[in-house]
Amino acid sequence: MTYLGEFEQLVLLAILQCDEAPGGAYTVPIGRLISEKTGRDVARGALHTSLERLEAKGLVSSKLGEPLAVRGGRSRRYFTVTREGVAALQNARAAVVNLSAGLERLLDRKR
Amino acid sequence: MTPPRFTSLIARLAVRREVWRDDVLGDVAEEFAERAAADGPAAATRWYRRETARLAGDAARRRLRGALAALGVLFFIGDRPMNALSGELRAALRALTRRPGVTAAILLTLAIGLGVNAAIFDSIDSLMLKPFAFKDIDRLVMVTELSDSDPYPKENVSPANFVDFTRDVTTVTGLAAYEWSELNLAGGDRPERVAGFAVSANFFSTLGVAPAMGRFFTPESHVRGGHHEAVISDRLWRNQFGAAANIIGREVHIDGEPAQVVGVAPADFAFPDGADAWTPLAFEPKEAANRASHYLTVFGRLTDGHSIKDAEAELGNMYSRLLSEHSDDLRGRKVVVMSLTSGMIDVGLPTILMMWQAAAAFVLLIGCTNVINLLLAQGAERQRELAIRLAIGASRIRIVRQLLVENLTLSLAAVPGALAVAWLTLKLMTAAMPPALIRFVPGWDRMHVDGPLMAWTILGAAITGVLFGLLPAIHASRASVLSAVKSGGDGGRTQTAGQGRNRARRILVVAELALALPLLVASAMAVSGVQKFVTGNQGYDPNGVLRASVVLPEAQYKDDAALRLFADRLLDEVGRIPSITAAATGSLLPASGSNRSSDLEIEGRPVDKDNPITVNFRIVSPQYFDALRIPIRSGRAFGSLDRENGQRVAIISESLASRYFNGDNPIGRRMKIRRIESDWVTIAGVSGDIIDDWFANRNVPTIYVPEAQTPTRSVNLIARTAGDPAGLEADIRRALANVDANVPAYQVRTMTNALKERTTGLRFIGGLMAAFGIIALVLAAIGIYSVMAFYVTLRRKEMGLRLALGATPGDVLRMTLGQASRLSLIGVAIGTVAAIALARVIEQALLGVATASPLLFATVGVTLFAIASLASFMPAREATKVNPAATLRD
């Protein structure tokens, strides 16, 4: 059972979201999406460190694309969430859902 | 569109250690291109710069955290230092602003303690470590020939040795020498006696100074016949020559001989010893071969790649050769090479500065004791809060950390105040220092609040914060939930809550006194010592005496007859002034700051070449002893018959008589005085001893010879009057002018003023020590008061109970005071033991001016105890006013 930090959950969810989108899930749209949806400023170092750690835990995998001139000859790194990653997200979500049961009136009240 | 090159280089540097470096660099490059397309290149560049700054900032923070982690500090601060710390910082600020009174008291105490320390630190830095601003000062060295009997680095090299060193040395370049030579300078607004130095060819170039106007000396200047050229200081140029633009080439008279001003030194240049004029040093052939007289100060610049050790080794080799050839002249000496800075330091200054620093440290320690006490008091009130936090799972380390952050915040918040105190202290110190003394202490003008001082203050504050914060923090973290909660919300105002803290508080009272006492002893020693030298018995009576000095130039006063005539005429003129009761001349007066000595040979006593009898040597006119009221113990004073053709006579001081005549009657015995290469001189009388100079010349064996038998160029007049001696000045100047209007009179002042000026340094040392003592006393008194006040508050309930059960207010007062007294006594006892142990060090630091007597210890101890009792009396009286009914209801 892997424990997921809050920021890690956000990163995993953002990867899944971007995977669906046309550009694919690499670091620029991942960071941007988290910023947009949570309103918090994402430090590049933190994002990359988190991705590094998730990969080490086997929750995401990555592969490099073609080198791009616009990136100064560097490649994009595309991320996908592994099966374990999805399972971890499910667990985390289940925990939140279970603990929130019966609190709908309070938690859903005007956001 | 590519990112700006320089900024991207910085970005690359910032993340070069990270595994994800290429991903991030690619990201920012890509985003930059996007932004450039959307918002234009200028906006994109601005964004890129911001992004790079963030990357660099993050990287720096990670690096710092890495370093802290490496130090094992991470354990203490937590794994997200910035977030955790900022939380604690906020909590700390909240806690501190909740109790503004206590916080203000702590800040004030810390500001005083830290500020005083910073000021002393700065004076050590300015006066001792870097008093001069010469280029590459750390390559400048002083070359000396030290011996046990002549351990002072200045004025220590003989001319012949200087010539040899200069010729052969390779590890040092630009070897230069100077010789002290005060001179009469005429040609400016009025004739003046100025601080002059004869300097060798390399003097200015080795120091790396360039003339502000004109030039320095040329090789021709140093051809014998000297004094034809002079360089003057900026100060002299302004004061004596009205900053005349055409000063270069101006004809002046130096010691009566014409000379030309060839240059003006830069404004801040007064090396050495506040020099006002420099003349070329030039040796006669005979003098250039002189190895026996050691009077030159020699310095040079180390050649590249050589160290002080190398220079000392090379010159040492040279010297051992010289020693074998000239063993009589150089016996017991050896070459020592040291940095110019350490060689130029006034003897005794380092010890004095260290004593000040130690005193300042004591002040800080006492201050810290007060702060600890205030924090303990606060800790007690926060007991409940902490206990509950512990109970619901806060780790002890977290609480200690919280309190430490609080204390660090507190101590760092004291830094601005400390800087203000330091600034004020330095201002007062410089203001208290008269110009006459500043001249001899290079670096005074460089004492101010600067970078190093600020850095020191911050460092000092941090260390202090940890030191004083640790004890209360650990104490507070031991909070027992049970007792804290049981005490029902008033923060532990019962005995059970604070046994440990009570013990800590008792220790604090003891510590306050134990720390204050040695400092007070040192202060009292300094003050009483100074008092003794300024107003105590000098061996002569300085009151009612005016003194004035002239030096007769060789050009006009060529022989003994001329000198004798001047002295006779001067005394004759002065004798006509009605209000003068006695007048005399002497070659060197007490409290003049200099000295002349001579070796003696006593008839019938074997001559020991290694340990010659060296005594102070004075040439005086007959009424000298009368005018200064130096008692004649036996034999007679000089009289009008002791003239050039009479029997050669001398008067010796008591200390000379007792040291070298073993209780025999010295009257009628004979001596030879080396300084004047005299034949046998008969002792006619024995005089009392005097204090010539507090610094190094007290009750020193002295020999006096009559002026008529040994005429001198240094004529110092003393005139005694029944009235105010200061009123004599005009008459004396007129009398001097009547005899010779062309010799400048200098140091025309009352003897008491001369004495006062000579003891300025000493009074300054004493004054500062007294200030430290007073601060320490006040801090200690406040500390004891607050400890006792808090103690009484804590025990209100108990006092109330006692009163309710029939104790009288007197009983309660006695009990409280008794406890305070016991603690005070322990503190005084420990302090006394420490002070006795330190007394020798203090005596030494005070140059033997003061001695620690049992009376002094007793006085200080009793005073301190009395003040401690007074400080605890007020809270103790409060204790008697407790309303039993009210406390029991609570």
Short mmCIF file of N, CA and C in Angstrom, two decimals, chain A residues 26-28 32 41-45 48-49 52 64 70-72 74-77, chain B residues 19-20 22-31 33-34 47 51 54-55 58 62:
data_model
loop_
_atom_site.label_atom_id
_atom_site.label_comp_id
_atom_site.label_asym_id
_atom_site.label_seq_id
_atom_site.Cartn_x
_atom_site.Cartn_y
_atom_site.Cartn_z
N TYR A 26 3.41 15.98 -20.76
CA TYR A 26 4.79 16.28 -20.37
C TYR A 26 4.77 17.45 -19.40
N THR A 27 5.96 17.83 -18.93
CA THR A 27 6.01 18.66 -17.71
C THR A 27 5.34 20.03 -17.85
N VAL A 28 5.46 20.67 -19.02
CA VAL A 28 4.89 22.02 -19.12
C VAL A 28 3.37 22.02 -18.90
N ARG A 32 1.22 23.48 -15.59
CA ARG A 32 0.26 24.53 -15.87
C ARG A 32 -1.13 24.14 -15.39
N ASP A 41 0.96 28.27 -6.87
CA ASP A 41 2.13 28.48 -7.68
C ASP A 41 3.00 27.23 -7.57
N VAL A 42 3.23 26.56 -8.69
CA VAL A 42 4.00 25.32 -8.62
C VAL A 42 5.47 25.60 -8.94
N ALA A 43 6.32 25.30 -7.96
CA ALA A 43 7.76 25.49 -8.20
C ALA A 43 8.27 24.37 -9.10
N ARG A 44 9.05 24.76 -10.09
CA ARG A 44 9.53 23.76 -11.04
C ARG A 44 10.28 22.63 -10.35
N GLY A 45 11.17 23.03 -9.45
CA GLY A 45 11.97 22.04 -8.75
C GLY A 45 11.07 21.03 -8.05
N HIS A 48 9.33 18.63 -10.54
CA HIS A 48 10.23 17.63 -11.10
C HIS A 48 10.70 16.64 -10.05
N THR A 49 10.95 17.14 -8.87
CA THR A 49 11.36 16.24 -7.79
C THR A 49 10.24 15.24 -7.51
N GLU A 52 10.04 12.69 -10.23
CA GLU A 52 11.18 11.78 -10.04
C GLU A 52 10.84 10.71 -9.00
N LEU A 64 11.15 9.51 -23.41
CA LEU A 64 11.57 10.75 -24.05
C LEU A 64 11.07 10.81 -25.48
N VAL A 70 12.91 24.07 -30.25
CA VAL A 70 12.33 25.08 -29.38
C VAL A 70 12.74 24.86 -27.92
N ARG A 71 13.13 23.63 -27.60
CA ARG A 71 13.60 23.33 -26.24
C ARG A 71 15.13 23.39 -26.18
N GLY A 72 15.75 24.02 -27.13
CA GLY A 72 17.21 24.10 -27.13
C GLY A 72 17.81 22.73 -27.40
N ARG A 74 16.56 19.89 -26.60
CA ARG A 74 16.26 18.87 -25.59
C ARG A 74 14.91 18.20 -25.92
N SER A 75 14.72 16.98 -25.38
CA SER A 75 13.48 16.25 -25.65
C SER A 75 12.44 16.54 -24.59
N ARG A 76 11.18 16.35 -24.95
CA ARG A 76 10.12 16.37 -23.94
C ARG A 76 10.09 15.01 -23.26
N ARG A 77 9.76 15.00 -21.96
CA ARG A 77 9.58 13.73 -21.26
C ARG A 77 8.08 13.54 -21.04
N VAL B 19 19.07 16.15 -11.23
CA VAL B 19 18.90 15.09 -12.24
C VAL B 19 17.91 15.55 -13.31
N TRP B 20 16.95 16.37 -12.93
CA TRP B 20 15.94 16.79 -13.89
C TRP B 20 16.32 18.07 -14.62
N ASP B 22 17.79 18.85 -17.42
CA ASP B 22 17.47 19.04 -18.83
C ASP B 22 15.98 19.24 -19.07
N ASP B 23 15.17 18.52 -18.27
CA ASP B 23 13.72 18.67 -18.40
C ASP B 23 13.31 20.11 -18.09
N VAL B 24 13.83 20.63 -17.00
CA VAL B 24 13.44 21.98 -16.59
C VAL B 24 13.92 23.02 -17.60
N LEU B 25 15.17 22.87 -18.03
CA LEU B 25 15.71 23.84 -18.98
C LEU B 25 14.91 23.79 -20.29
N GLY B 26 14.55 22.59 -20.69
CA GLY B 26 13.73 22.45 -21.89
C GLY B 26 12.38 23.13 -21.70
N ASP B 27 11.76 22.89 -20.52
CA ASP B 27 10.47 23.50 -20.22
C ASP B 27 10.50 25.01 -20.33
N VAL B 28 11.50 25.62 -19.67
CA VAL B 28 11.50 27.09 -19.68
C VAL B 28 11.78 27.61 -21.08
N ALA B 29 12.62 26.91 -21.84
CA ALA B 29 12.91 27.35 -23.21
C ALA B 29 11.64 27.30 -24.05
N GLU B 30 10.90 26.20 -23.88
CA GLU B 30 9.66 26.03 -24.65
C GLU B 30 8.64 27.09 -24.28
N GLU B 31 8.49 27.30 -22.97
CA GLU B 31 7.51 28.29 -22.52
C GLU B 31 7.91 29.69 -22.95
N ALA B 33 9.49 30.46 -25.68
CA ALA B 33 9.13 30.59 -27.10
C ALA B 33 7.64 30.89 -27.24
N GLU B 34 6.81 30.15 -26.46
CA GLU B 34 5.36 30.37 -26.48
C GLU B 34 5.02 31.81 -26.12
N TRP B 47 9.85 37.66 -18.24
CA TRP B 47 9.35 36.44 -17.59
C TRP B 47 10.50 35.46 -17.37
N GLU B 51 11.80 33.76 -13.98
CA GLU B 51 11.82 32.30 -13.83
C GLU B 51 13.22 31.84 -13.40
N ARG B 54 13.90 32.57 -9.87
CA ARG B 54 13.23 31.59 -9.00
C ARG B 54 13.99 30.28 -8.95
N LEU B 55 14.43 29.85 -10.12
CA LEU B 55 15.21 28.61 -10.16
C LEU B 55 16.45 28.73 -9.29
N ASP B 58 15.44 28.79 -5.61
CA ASP B 58 15.09 27.44 -5.14
C ASP B 58 16.34 26.59 -4.96
N ARG B 62 17.69 24.82 -1.66
CA ARG B 62 17.94 23.38 -1.56
C ARG B 62 19.37 23.13 -1.09
#
